[in-house]
């Protein structure tokens, strides 16, 4: 059983932290009302935290998965065949949430690390190092993307601008700082943000609960609206950019992200706004030819039929897909830590991933 532990110090938080040989996760189901950390000590607890969305956001899920393997290695302590001993945990974690490619990416990094270790290696210690390095590189990638995205915003207009975002792509969803919200943070630091408009992001409210909470702590001027207000806002508030993250990017540049992203891209095109996707290269799935080939995760009807503690179930079924696919031709630019790709397509993404990309 996971245990709830003490609240975080006001003003600072980390969605994931390794401490005293446990993984501490800030329980994102309880924010913003309560800041409670849960402790995980094995892979199964981490898998449950991912399924239950105590930890969420593509990069954060990947990092949690990596720590899950490190935890399980500590539980096993010694083994004659580590790959066999950890096989079940790899499977369990991999199945926890299907859409975010970062989870299978991070688990593959852990598998590869394990396969390369010499036979006399201290496996639990080496796997912990590998998980920490995945965590650290994600944080660094966020900072790099923040700078690149901020420059795009500055190139567009030198003055403070109104931006619009969807879901939560901040420090809560990553190894720290954020992807799309990292760009917003960097743009804010450069004096380029007037107001960040935040889609509430039905039904789980990542926008109104999590992004709003992060922006308040960061002192960034922000305002929440219902998802259905986005078109009206674009028409009336001189928004320059829609900035979102990704759970997976296909080889042709199609972006799989939180349900509602596709609709925003169409609205942005109609209103002449620029559309930026910010994601680390670990979100790019070169094995996925196009977004049409991805199986979109659906979650339970209860997420739609519960309002606070009240049931609003009228007795008919619900359709609750949690991601959608935005076609590459509706995207102005993809920002990664390796560089930016304007008007993405298969060739440009292949160049980026093979380091031939220049920006
Ligand atoms: O269901 P969630 O909250 O895990 O979905 C998160 C998103 O869709 C994010 O936009 C995406 O994971 C990128 S987070 C940096």
CSV table of C-alpha atoms and ligand atoms in Angstrom, one decimal:
chain,number,residue,atom,x,y,z
A,1,UNK,CA,0.0,0.0,0.0
A,2,UNK,CA,1.2,3.5,-0.8
A,3,UNK,CA,1.4,5.8,2.2
A,4,UNK,CA,0.5,9.5,2.2
A,5,UNK,CA,3.2,11.6,3.7
A,6,UNK,CA,3.7,15.2,4.7
A,7,UNK,CA,2.8,18.2,2.5
A,8,UNK,CA,5.4,20.1,0.4
A,9,UNK,CA,7.0,23.3,1.5
A,10,UNK,CA,4.9,26.2,0.3
A,11,UNK,CA,6.1,27.6,-3.1
A,12,UNK,CA,8.2,24.6,-4.1
A,13,UNK,CA,7.2,21.2,-5.3
A,14,UNK,CA,8.4,18.4,-7.4
A,15,UNK,CA,6.1,16.0,-9.1
A,16,UNK,CA,8.6,13.1,-8.7
A,17,UNK,CA,11.5,12.8,-6.3
A,18,UNK,CA,13.7,10.0,-5.2
A,19,UNK,CA,14.2,10.2,-1.5
A,20,UNK,CA,15.3,7.6,1.1
A,21,UNK,CA,15.1,4.8,-1.4
A,22,UNK,CA,11.5,5.6,-2.3
A,23,UNK,CA,9.8,7.4,-5.1
A,24,UNK,CA,7.7,10.3,-3.8
A,25,UNK,CA,4.9,11.4,-6.1
A,26,UNK,CA,2.9,14.6,-5.6
A,27,UNK,CA,-0.6,13.2,-5.9
A,28,UNK,CA,-2.1,15.1,-8.8
A,29,UNK,CA,-5.6,13.9,-8.2
A,30,UNK,CA,-5.8,16.0,-5.0
A,31,UNK,CA,-4.4,19.3,-6.4
A,32,UNK,CA,-5.0,22.1,-6.0
A,33,UNK,CA,-7.0,21.5,-2.8
A,34,UNK,CA,-4.3,19.4,-1.1
A,35,UNK,CA,-0.6,18.9,-1.6
A,36,UNK,CA,0.1,15.3,-0.6
A,37,UNK,CA,3.0,13.1,-1.6
A,38,UNK,CA,2.6,9.4,-1.9
A,39,UNK,CA,5.5,7.0,-1.5
A,40,UNK,CA,6.1,4.1,-3.9
A,41,UNK,CA,8.6,1.3,-3.0
A,42,UNK,CA,8.0,-1.2,-5.8
A,43,UNK,CA,7.1,-1.3,-9.5
A,44,UNK,CA,3.5,-2.4,-8.9
A,45,UNK,CA,2.8,0.7,-6.8
A,46,UNK,CA,4.3,2.9,-9.5
A,47,UNK,CA,2.1,1.2,-12.1
A,48,UNK,CA,-1.0,1.9,-10.0
A,49,UNK,CA,0.0,5.5,-9.5
A,50,UNK,CA,0.2,5.8,-13.3
A,51,UNK,CA,-3.1,4.1,-14.0
A,52,UNK,CA,-4.8,6.2,-11.3
A,53,UNK,CA,-3.1,9.4,-12.6
A,54,UNK,CA,-1.5,10.3,-9.3
A,55,UNK,CA,1.4,10.9,-11.7
A,56,UNK,CA,0.5,12.0,-15.3
A,57,UNK,CA,1.9,13.8,-18.3
A,58,UNK,CA,3.9,11.9,-20.9
A,59,UNK,CA,7.5,12.7,-19.7
A,60,UNK,CA,6.6,12.3,-16.0
A,61,UNK,CA,5.0,8.9,-16.7
A,62,UNK,CA,8.2,7.8,-18.4
A,63,UNK,CA,10.4,9.0,-15.6
A,64,UNK,CA,8.1,7.3,-13.0
A,65,UNK,CA,8.3,4.1,-15.0
A,66,UNK,CA,12.1,4.2,-15.0
A,67,UNK,CA,12.2,4.7,-11.2
A,68,UNK,CA,9.7,1.8,-10.9
A,69,UNK,CA,12.2,-0.5,-12.4
A,70,UNK,CA,14.9,0.9,-10.1
A,71,UNK,CA,12.7,0.3,-7.1
A,72,UNK,CA,11.9,-3.3,-8.2
A,73,UNK,CA,15.6,-4.1,-8.5
A,74,UNK,CA,16.0,-3.0,-4.9
A,75,UNK,CA,13.2,-5.2,-3.9
A,76,UNK,CA,14.7,-8.2,-5.7
A,77,UNK,CA,18.2,-7.3,-4.3
A,78,UNK,CA,20.1,-10.1,-6.0
A,79,UNK,CA,19.4,-12.2,-9.1
A,80,UNK,CA,21.2,-14.7,-11.4
A,81,UNK,CA,19.1,-13.4,-14.3
A,82,UNK,CA,18.0,-9.8,-13.9
A,83,UNK,CA,16.2,-9.6,-17.2
A,84,UNK,CA,13.9,-12.5,-16.2
A,85,UNK,CA,13.5,-11.3,-12.7
A,86,UNK,CA,12.3,-7.8,-13.9
A,87,UNK,CA,10.3,-9.0,-16.9
A,88,UNK,CA,7.0,-8.9,-15.2
A,89,UNK,CA,7.6,-5.4,-13.8
A,90,UNK,CA,8.6,-4.1,-17.2
A,91,UNK,CA,5.3,-5.5,-18.6
A,92,UNK,CA,3.2,-4.1,-15.8
A,93,UNK,CA,4.6,-0.7,-16.2
A,94,UNK,CA,4.5,-0.7,-20.0
A,95,UNK,CA,0.7,-1.5,-19.9
A,96,UNK,CA,-0.1,1.2,-17.3
A,97,UNK,CA,-0.9,3.9,-19.9
A,98,UNK,CA,-0.7,3.1,-23.6
A,99,UNK,CA,-0.6,6.5,-25.4
A,100,UNK,CA,2.4,8.4,-24.1
A,101,UNK,CA,5.4,6.9,-25.9
A,102,UNK,CA,7.7,8.3,-23.2
A,103,UNK,CA,6.8,5.4,-21.0
A,104,UNK,CA,7.9,2.7,-23.4
A,105,UNK,CA,10.8,4.9,-24.4
A,106,UNK,CA,12.1,5.2,-20.8
A,107,UNK,CA,11.5,1.5,-20.2
A,108,UNK,CA,13.5,0.6,-23.3
A,109,UNK,CA,16.3,2.8,-22.0
A,110,UNK,CA,16.2,0.9,-18.8
A,111,UNK,CA,16.2,-2.5,-20.6
A,112,UNK,CA,19.1,-1.4,-22.8
A,113,UNK,CA,21.1,-0.2,-19.7
A,114,UNK,CA,20.4,-3.6,-18.0
A,115,UNK,CA,21.5,-5.5,-21.0
A,116,UNK,CA,24.8,-3.6,-21.2
A,117,UNK,CA,25.8,-4.1,-17.5
A,118,UNK,CA,28.7,-6.4,-16.7
A,119,UNK,CA,27.9,-9.5,-14.8
A,120,UNK,CA,29.5,-8.3,-11.6
A,121,UNK,CA,27.6,-4.9,-11.6
A,122,UNK,CA,25.6,-3.6,-8.7
A,123,UNK,CA,22.4,-3.8,-10.7
A,124,UNK,CA,20.0,-1.9,-8.3
A,125,UNK,CA,22.6,1.0,-8.1
A,126,UNK,CA,23.2,1.1,-11.8
A,127,UNK,CA,19.5,1.1,-12.6
A,128,UNK,CA,18.9,3.9,-10.2
A,129,UNK,CA,21.6,5.9,-11.9
A,130,UNK,CA,19.9,5.3,-15.3
A,131,UNK,CA,16.5,6.4,-13.9
A,132,UNK,CA,18.1,9.5,-12.4
A,133,UNK,CA,19.8,10.3,-15.7
A,134,UNK,CA,16.5,10.0,-17.6
A,135,UNK,CA,14.9,12.4,-15.1
A,136,UNK,CA,17.8,14.9,-15.3
A,137,UNK,CA,17.9,14.9,-19.1
A,138,UNK,CA,14.2,15.5,-19.3
A,139,UNK,CA,14.6,18.5,-17.1
A,140,UNK,CA,17.5,19.8,-19.3
A,141,UNK,CA,15.5,19.2,-22.4
A,142,UNK,CA,12.7,21.3,-21.0
A,143,UNK,CA,15.0,24.2,-20.4
A,144,UNK,CA,16.4,24.0,-23.9
A,145,UNK,CA,12.9,23.8,-25.4
A,146,UNK,CA,11.8,26.8,-23.2
A,147,UNK,CA,14.6,28.9,-24.7
A,148,UNK,CA,13.8,27.8,-28.3
A,149,UNK,CA,10.1,28.4,-28.0
A,150,UNK,CA,10.5,31.7,-26.3
A,151,UNK,CA,12.7,32.9,-29.2
A,152,UNK,CA,9.9,32.0,-31.7
A,153,UNK,CA,7.4,34.0,-29.6
A,154,UNK,CA,9.9,36.9,-29.5
A,155,UNK,CA,10.5,36.7,-33.3
A,156,UNK,CA,6.8,37.0,-33.9
A,157,UNK,CA,6.2,40.1,-31.7
A,158,UNK,CA,8.5,41.9,-29.3
A,159,UNK,CA,5.7,43.0,-27.0
A,160,UNK,CA,3.7,41.0,-24.3
A,161,UNK,CA,1.3,38.6,-26.0
A,162,UNK,CA,-1.8,36.6,-25.1
A,163,UNK,CA,-1.1,32.8,-25.4
A,164,UNK,CA,-3.5,29.9,-25.1
A,165,UNK,CA,-2.7,26.4,-23.7
A,166,UNK,CA,-4.4,23.1,-23.1
A,167,UNK,CA,-4.1,20.4,-20.5
A,168,UNK,CA,-1.0,20.6,-18.1
A,169,UNK,CA,2.5,20.4,-19.6
A,170,UNK,CA,4.3,22.0,-16.7
A,171,UNK,CA,6.7,20.9,-14.0
A,172,UNK,CA,3.9,18.5,-12.8
A,173,UNK,CA,3.9,16.7,-16.2
A,174,UNK,CA,7.7,16.5,-16.7
A,175,UNK,CA,11.1,16.1,-15.0
A,176,UNK,CA,10.7,19.8,-14.1
A,177,UNK,CA,10.0,23.2,-15.7
A,178,UNK,CA,7.6,21.9,-18.4
A,179,UNK,CA,7.3,21.6,-22.2
A,180,UNK,CA,4.6,24.0,-23.5
A,181,UNK,CA,4.5,25.6,-20.1
A,182,UNK,CA,8.3,25.7,-20.1
A,183,UNK,CA,8.0,27.9,-23.1
A,184,UNK,CA,5.4,30.0,-21.3
A,185,UNK,CA,7.7,30.3,-18.3
A,186,UNK,CA,10.7,31.4,-20.5
A,187,UNK,CA,8.5,33.8,-22.4
A,188,UNK,CA,7.3,35.2,-19.1
A,189,UNK,CA,10.8,35.7,-17.9
A,190,UNK,CA,11.6,37.5,-21.1
A,191,UNK,CA,8.6,39.9,-20.5
A,192,UNK,CA,6.6,38.4,-23.5
A,193,UNK,CA,3.5,37.2,-21.7
A,194,UNK,CA,0.5,39.4,-21.2
A,195,UNK,CA,-2.1,36.7,-20.3
A,196,UNK,CA,-2.0,32.9,-20.6
A,197,UNK,CA,-5.5,31.6,-21.3
A,198,UNK,CA,-5.9,28.1,-20.0
A,199,UNK,CA,-8.5,25.6,-21.3
A,200,UNK,CA,-10.0,23.9,-18.3
A,201,UNK,CA,-9.5,20.6,-20.1
A,202,UNK,CA,-12.5,18.5,-19.5
A,203,UNK,CA,-13.1,16.0,-18.0
A,204,UNK,CA,-10.1,15.7,-15.7
A,205,UNK,CA,-9.4,19.4,-15.5
A,206,UNK,CA,-5.7,19.4,-15.9
A,207,UNK,CA,-6.0,23.0,-17.0
A,208,UNK,CA,-8.1,24.5,-14.3
A,209,UNK,CA,-6.7,22.4,-11.5
A,210,UNK,CA,-3.0,21.9,-12.4
A,211,UNK,CA,-1.9,24.5,-15.0
A,212,UNK,CA,-3.7,27.2,-13.0
A,213,UNK,CA,-2.0,26.1,-9.8
A,214,UNK,CA,1.4,26.1,-11.4
A,215,UNK,CA,0.9,29.5,-13.1
A,216,UNK,CA,-0.3,31.0,-9.8
A,217,UNK,CA,2.9,29.8,-8.1
A,218,UNK,CA,5.0,31.1,-10.9
A,219,UNK,CA,3.4,34.5,-10.8
A,220,UNK,CA,2.4,34.3,-14.4
A,221,UNK,CA,-0.8,36.2,-15.3
A,222,UNK,CA,-3.3,33.6,-16.4
A,223,UNK,CA,-7.0,33.1,-16.8
A,224,UNK,CA,-9.1,29.8,-17.0
A,225,UNK,CA,-11.9,29.3,-19.4
A,226,UNK,CA,-14.2,26.4,-20.4
A,227,UNK,CA,-12.9,24.5,-23.4
A,228,UNK,CA,-15.8,25.6,-25.5
A,229,UNK,CA,-14.8,29.3,-25.0
A,230,UNK,CA,-11.5,28.9,-27.0
A,231,UNK,CA,-13.0,29.9,-30.3
A,232,UNK,CA,-14.6,33.0,-28.8
A,233,UNK,CA,-11.4,33.9,-27.1
A,234,UNK,CA,-9.4,33.6,-30.3
A,235,UNK,CA,-11.9,35.8,-32.0
A,236,UNK,CA,-12.0,38.5,-29.4
A,237,UNK,CA,-8.6,38.6,-27.4
A,238,UNK,CA,-5.8,38.9,-29.9
A,239,UNK,CA,-4.1,35.7,-29.0
A,240,UNK,CA,-0.9,35.1,-31.0
A,241,UNK,CA,0.0,31.5,-30.2
A,242,UNK,CA,-1.6,28.2,-29.1
A,243,UNK,CA,1.1,26.3,-27.3
A,244,UNK,CA,0.5,22.6,-26.4
A,245,UNK,CA,2.5,19.5,-25.5
A,246,UNK,CA,2.4,16.0,-27.0
A,247,UNK,CA,2.0,12.4,-25.8
A,248,UNK,CA,3.4,11.1,-29.0
A,249,UNK,CA,4.5,12.5,-32.3
A,250,UNK,CA,4.3,10.3,-35.4
A,251,UNK,CA,7.1,10.1,-38.0
A,252,UNK,CA,5.0,12.3,-40.3
A,253,UNK,CA,4.6,15.1,-37.6
A,254,UNK,CA,1.0,14.2,-36.6
A,255,UNK,CA,0.6,15.0,-32.9
A,256,UNK,CA,-1.3,12.8,-30.4
A,257,UNK,CA,-2.2,14.9,-27.4
A,258,UNK,CA,-5.0,15.6,-24.9
A,259,UNK,CA,-8.5,15.5,-26.3
A,260,UNK,CA,-9.4,18.9,-27.6
A,261,UNK,CA,-6.0,19.7,-29.1
A,262,UNK,CA,-7.2,18.8,-32.6
A,263,UNK,CA,-10.2,21.2,-32.3
A,264,UNK,CA,-7.8,24.0,-31.1
A,265,UNK,CA,-5.6,23.5,-34.1
A,266,UNK,CA,-8.6,24.0,-36.5
A,267,UNK,CA,-9.7,27.0,-34.5
A,268,UNK,CA,-6.2,28.4,-34.6
A,269,UNK,CA,-6.0,28.0,-38.4
A,270,UNK,CA,-9.4,29.7,-38.9
A,271,UNK,CA,-8.4,32.7,-36.7
A,272,UNK,CA,-4.8,33.0,-38.2
A,273,UNK,CA,-3.0,32.1,-34.9
A,274,UNK,CA,0.2,30.2,-34.8
A,275,UNK,CA,0.2,26.7,-33.4
A,276,UNK,CA,3.2,25.4,-31.5
A,277,UNK,CA,3.8,21.9,-30.2
A,278,UNK,CA,6.5,21.5,-27.6
A,279,UNK,CA,7.8,18.0,-26.7
A,280,UNK,CA,11.2,16.3,-26.1
A,281,UNK,CA,12.5,14.0,-28.8
A,282,UNK,CA,11.6,11.1,-26.5
A,283,UNK,CA,8.0,11.8,-27.5
A,284,UNK,CA,8.7,11.2,-31.2
A,285,UNK,CA,7.8,7.7,-32.3
A,286,UNK,CA,9.6,7.1,-35.6
A,287,UNK,CA,8.0,3.6,-35.8
A,288,UNK,CA,4.5,5.2,-36.0
A,289,UNK,CA,4.0,6.2,-39.6
A,290,UNK,CA,1.1,8.5,-39.0
A,291,UNK,CA,-1.2,9.5,-36.2
A,292,UNK,CA,-4.0,7.4,-37.8
A,293,UNK,CA,-2.2,4.3,-36.7
A,294,UNK,CA,-2.4,5.0,-32.9
A,295,UNK,CA,-4.9,3.4,-30.6
A,296,UNK,CA,-6.5,6.3,-28.6
A,297,UNK,CA,-6.9,5.6,-24.9
A,298,UNK,CA,-10.5,5.7,-23.6
A,299,UNK,CA,-11.2,6.2,-19.9
A,300,UNK,CA,-14.3,5.3,-17.9
A,301,UNK,CA,-17.7,7.1,-18.2
A,302,UNK,CA,-17.5,8.0,-14.5
A,303,UNK,CA,-15.1,10.8,-15.4
A,304,UNK,CA,-17.9,12.5,-17.4
A,305,UNK,CA,-20.7,11.6,-15.1
A,306,UNK,CA,-19.4,12.9,-11.8
A,307,UNK,CA,-19.5,16.5,-10.8
A,308,UNK,CA,-17.8,17.0,-7.5
A,309,UNK,CA,-19.5,14.3,-5.4
A,310,UNK,CA,-22.6,14.4,-7.4
A,311,UNK,CA,-23.6,11.8,-10.1
A,312,UNK,CA,-24.9,13.4,-13.3
A,313,UNK,CA,-25.5,10.0,-15.0
A,314,UNK,CA,-28.8,10.1,-16.9
A,315,UNK,CA,-28.4,6.4,-17.9
A,316,UNK,CA,-26.9,6.6,-21.4
A,317,UNK,CA,-23.4,5.5,-22.3
A,318,UNK,CA,-20.5,8.0,-22.5
A,319,UNK,CA,-17.7,8.3,-25.0
A,320,UNK,CA,-14.5,9.4,-23.2
A,321,UNK,CA,-11.4,9.4,-25.5
A,322,UNK,CA,-8.6,11.1,-23.7
A,323,UNK,CA,-6.4,12.0,-26.6
A,324,UNK,CA,-6.8,13.0,-30.3
A,325,UNK,CA,-4.7,13.4,-33.3
A,326,UNK,CA,-3.7,16.8,-34.8
A,327,UNK,CA,-2.6,16.4,-38.4
A,328,UNK,CA,0.9,17.7,-39.2
A,329,UNK,CA,-0.4,20.2,-41.7
A,330,UNK,CA,-2.3,22.1,-38.9
A,331,UNK,CA,0.9,22.6,-36.9
A,332,UNK,CA,3.2,25.6,-37.5
A,333,UNK,CA,6.1,24.4,-35.5
A,334,UNK,CA,7.3,21.5,-33.3
A,335,UNK,CA,9.9,22.5,-30.7
A,336,UNK,CA,12.2,19.8,-29.3
A,337,UNK,CA,15.5,19.9,-27.4
A,338,UNK,CA,17.2,18.9,-30.6
A,339,UNK,CA,15.8,21.9,-32.5
A,340,UNK,CA,12.7,23.2,-34.1
A,341,UNK,CA,10.8,21.9,-37.1
A,342,UNK,CA,8.6,24.3,-38.9
A,343,UNK,CA,5.7,22.9,-41.0
A,344,UNK,CA,6.6,19.4,-39.9
A,345,UNK,CA,6.7,16.4,-42.3
A,346,UNK,CA,8.3,13.0,-42.5
A,347,UNK,CA,11.6,14.2,-44.0
A,348,UNK,CA,12.1,17.1,-41.6
A,349,UNK,CA,11.4,14.8,-38.6
A,350,UNK,CA,13.8,12.1,-39.9
A,351,UNK,CA,16.5,14.8,-40.3
A,352,UNK,CA,15.8,16.0,-36.7
A,353,UNK,CA,16.1,12.6,-35.3
A,354,UNK,CA,19.2,11.7,-37.2
A,355,UNK,CA,20.9,15.0,-35.9
A,356,UNK,CA,21.1,16.4,-39.4
A,357,UNK,CA,18.7,19.2,-38.4
A,358,UNK,CA,20.0,22.7,-38.1
A,359,UNK,CA,18.1,25.7,-36.7
B,1,LIG,O1,-4.0,12.4,-19.4
B,1,LIG,P1,-2.7,13.2,-19.1
B,1,LIG,O2,-3.0,14.3,-18.1
B,1,LIG,O3,-1.5,12.4,-18.8
B,1,LIG,O4,-2.4,14.0,-20.5
B,1,LIG,C1,-1.3,14.8,-20.6
B,1,LIG,C2,-1.2,15.5,-21.9
B,1,LIG,O5,-2.0,15.3,-22.8
B,1,LIG,C3,-0.1,16.4,-22.1
B,1,LIG,O6,-0.3,17.4,-23.0
B,1,LIG,C4,1.1,15.6,-22.6
B,1,LIG,O7,1.3,14.4,-21.9
B,1,LIG,C5,2.4,16.4,-22.6
B,1,LIG,S1,2.9,16.7,-20.9
B,1,LIG,C6,4.4,17.5,-21.0
